[in-house]
Amino acid sequence: VAAPAGVGTITGMVREPSGLPISNAEIVVEGQGTRARTDATGAYRLLAIPAGTVTLTARRLGFRSVTRTVELPSGGLATASW
């Protein structure tokens, strides 16, 4: 199902440098307050995010926070993984 015009979906994975998934990491859309948590496989999904340049921060206790910027097309999908 495509996202409505003007918004999109962001998906991705959060992993340790060794490749192991990081569960329960918080992914925050900066400036919006929208957030998601990773599942046991390190995957997350953010729905109905306004299209354009989006800055995301991943954080979890015991790990340093990391920020990524993605371009999210209107009605489309972007991927941001760490």
Coordinates of N, CA and C in Angstrom, one line a residue:
V1 N 0.9 -1.2 0.0 CA 0.0 0.0 0.0 C 0.9 1.2 0.0
A2 N 0.7 2.1 -0.9 CA 1.5 3.3 -1.0 C 1.0 4.3 0.0
A3 N 2.0 5.1 0.5 CA 1.7 6.2 1.5 C 0.9 7.3 0.8
P4 N 0.1 8.1 1.5 CA -0.6 9.2 1.0 C 0.4 10.3 0.5
A5 N 0.0 11.1 -0.5 CA 0.9 12.2 -1.0 C 1.3 13.1 0.2
G6 N 2.6 13.5 0.2 CA 3.1 14.4 1.2 C 3.8 13.7 2.4
V7 N 3.6 12.4 2.5 CA 4.2 11.6 3.5 C 4.8 10.4 3.0
G8 N 5.6 9.7 3.8 CA 6.3 8.5 3.3 C 6.6 7.6 4.5
T9 N 7.3 6.5 4.3 CA 7.6 5.5 5.3 C 9.2 5.4 5.3
I10 N 9.7 5.3 6.5 CA 11.1 5.0 6.7 C 11.3 3.7 7.4
T11 N 12.2 2.8 6.8 CA 12.5 1.6 7.5 C 14.0 1.4 7.6
G12 N 14.4 0.5 8.4 CA 15.8 0.2 8.5 C 16.1 -0.8 9.6
M13 N 17.4 -0.9 9.8 CA 17.9 -1.9 10.8 C 19.0 -1.1 11.7
V14 N 19.1 -1.6 12.9 CA 20.1 -1.1 13.8 C 20.9 -2.3 14.3
R15 N 22.2 -2.2 14.0 CA 23.1 -3.4 14.4 C 24.4 -2.9 15.0
E16 N 25.0 -3.8 15.8 CA 26.3 -3.5 16.4 C 27.3 -3.6 15.3
P17 N 28.5 -3.1 15.5 CA 29.6 -3.2 14.5 C 29.8 -4.7 14.1
S18 N 29.6 -5.6 15.0 CA 29.8 -7.0 14.7 C 28.7 -7.6 13.8
G19 N 27.6 -6.8 13.6 CA 26.5 -7.3 12.8 C 25.3 -7.8 13.6
L20 N 25.5 -8.0 15.0 CA 24.4 -8.4 15.8 C 23.3 -7.3 15.9
P21 N 22.0 -7.7 15.9 CA 21.0 -6.7 15.9 C 20.9 -6.1 17.3
I22 N 20.5 -4.8 17.3 CA 20.3 -4.1 18.6 C 18.8 -3.9 18.8
S23 N 18.2 -4.7 19.7 CA 16.8 -4.6 19.9 C 16.5 -3.4 20.9
N24 N 15.3 -2.9 20.8 CA 14.8 -1.9 21.7 C 15.5 -0.6 21.6
A25 N 16.2 -0.3 20.5 CA 16.8 1.0 20.2 C 15.7 1.9 19.9
E26 N 15.8 3.2 20.2 CA 14.8 4.2 19.9 C 15.2 5.0 18.7
I27 N 14.4 5.1 17.7 CA 14.6 5.9 16.5 C 13.7 7.1 16.6
V28 N 14.3 8.3 16.5 CA 13.6 9.5 16.7 C 13.7 10.3 15.4
V29 N 12.6 10.9 15.0 CA 12.6 11.8 13.9 C 12.8 13.2 14.5
E30 N 14.0 13.8 14.3 CA 14.3 15.0 14.9 C 13.4 16.1 14.4
G31 N 13.0 17.0 15.4 CA 12.1 18.1 15.1 C 10.6 17.8 15.0
Q32 N 10.3 16.5 15.1 CA 8.9 16.0 15.0 C 8.4 15.3 16.2
G33 N 9.4 14.6 16.9 CA 9.0 13.9 18.1 C 8.5 12.5 17.8
T34 N 8.3 12.1 16.5 CA 7.9 10.8 16.1 C 9.0 9.8 16.4
R35 N 8.6 8.7 16.9 CA 9.6 7.7 17.3 C 9.1 6.3 17.1
A36 N 10.1 5.4 17.0 CA 9.8 3.9 16.9 C 10.9 3.2 17.7
R37 N 10.6 1.9 18.0 CA 11.6 1.1 18.7 C 11.9 -0.1 17.8
T38 N 13.2 -0.5 17.8 CA 13.5 -1.7 17.0 C 13.0 -3.0 17.7
D39 N 12.7 -4.0 16.8 CA 12.3 -5.3 17.3 C 13.5 -6.2 17.6
A40 N 13.2 -7.4 17.9 CA 14.3 -8.4 18.3 C 15.3 -8.5 17.2
T41 N 15.0 -8.3 15.9 CA 15.9 -8.4 14.8 C 16.6 -7.1 14.5
G42 N 16.3 -6.0 15.2 CA 16.9 -4.7 15.0 C 16.2 -3.9 14.0
A43 N 15.0 -4.4 13.5 CA 14.3 -3.6 12.5 C 13.3 -2.6 13.1
Y44 N 13.1 -1.5 12.3 CA 12.1 -0.5 12.7 C 11.4 0.0 11.5
R45 N 10.2 0.6 11.7 CA 9.4 1.2 10.7 C 8.7 2.5 11.2
L46 N 8.9 3.6 10.5 CA 8.2 4.9 10.8 C 7.2 5.2 9.7
L47 N 6.0 5.3 10.1 CA 4.9 5.6 9.1 C 4.5 7.0 9.1
A48 N 3.9 7.5 8.0 CA 3.3 8.8 7.8 C 4.3 9.9 8.2
I49 N 5.5 9.9 7.8 CA 6.5 10.9 8.0 C 6.5 11.9 6.9
P50 N 6.4 13.2 7.2 CA 6.4 14.2 6.1 C 7.6 14.1 5.2
A51 N 7.3 14.1 3.9 CA 8.3 14.0 2.9 C 9.3 15.1 2.9
G52 N 10.5 14.8 2.4 CA 11.6 15.8 2.4 C 12.9 15.3 3.1
T53 N 13.7 16.2 3.5 CA 14.9 15.8 4.2 C 14.6 15.5 5.7
V54 N 14.9 14.3 6.1 CA 14.5 13.8 7.5 C 15.8 13.4 8.2
T55 N 15.9 13.9 9.4 CA 17.0 13.6 10.3 C 16.5 12.6 11.4
L56 N 17.2 11.5 11.5 CA 16.9 10.5 12.4 C 18.0 10.2 13.4
T57 N 17.7 10.0 14.6 CA 18.7 9.6 15.6 C 18.3 8.3 16.2
A58 N 19.3 7.4 16.3 CA 19.1 6.1 16.9 C 19.9 6.1 18.2
R59 N 19.2 5.7 19.3 CA 19.9 5.6 20.6 C 19.4 4.5 21.4
R60 N 20.3 4.0 22.3 CA 20.0 2.9 23.2 C 21.0 2.9 24.3
L61 N 20.6 2.7 25.5 CA 21.4 2.7 26.7 C 22.6 1.7 26.4
G62 N 23.8 2.2 26.7 CA 25.0 1.3 26.5 C 25.6 1.5 25.1
F63 N 25.0 2.3 24.2 CA 25.6 2.6 22.9 C 25.6 4.1 22.7
R64 N 26.4 4.6 21.8 CA 26.4 6.0 21.5 C 25.3 6.3 20.5
S65 N 24.7 7.5 20.6 CA 23.7 7.9 19.7 C 24.3 8.2 18.3
V66 N 23.6 7.9 17.3 CA 24.0 8.1 15.9 C 22.9 8.7 15.1
T67 N 23.3 9.7 14.3 CA 22.3 10.5 13.5 C 22.5 10.2 12.0
R68 N 21.4 10.1 11.3 CA 21.5 9.9 9.8 C 20.4 10.8 9.2
T69 N 20.7 11.3 8.0 CA 19.8 12.1 7.3 C 19.4 11.4 6.0
V70 N 18.1 11.3 5.7 CA 17.6 10.6 4.5 C 16.7 11.6 3.7
E71 N 16.6 11.3 2.4 CA 15.6 12.0 1.6 C 14.4 11.1 1.4
L72 N 13.3 11.6 1.9 CA 12.0 10.8 1.8 C 11.1 11.4 0.8
P73 N 10.9 10.6 -0.3 CA 10.0 11.1 -1.4 C 8.5 11.0 -0.9
S74 N 7.8 12.0 -1.5 CA 6.3 12.0 -1.2 C 5.7 10.7 -1.7
G75 N 5.0 10.0 -0.7 CA 4.3 8.8 -1.1 C 5.2 7.6 -1.2
G76 N 6.5 7.8 -0.8 CA 7.5 6.8 -1.0 C 8.1 6.2 0.2
L77 N 9.3 5.5 0.0 CA 10.0 4.8 1.0 C 11.4 5.2 1.1
A78 N 12.0 5.3 2.3 CA 13.4 5.6 2.4 C 13.9 4.6 3.5
T79 N 15.2 4.3 3.4 CA 15.8 3.3 4.3 C 17.0 4.0 5.0
A80 N 17.1 3.8 6.3 CA 18.2 4.4 7.1 C 18.6 3.3 8.1
S81 N 19.8 2.8 7.9 CA 20.3 1.7 8.8 C 21.6 2.1 9.4
W82 N 21.9 1.6 10.6 CA 23.1 1.9 11.3 C 23.8 0.6 11.5

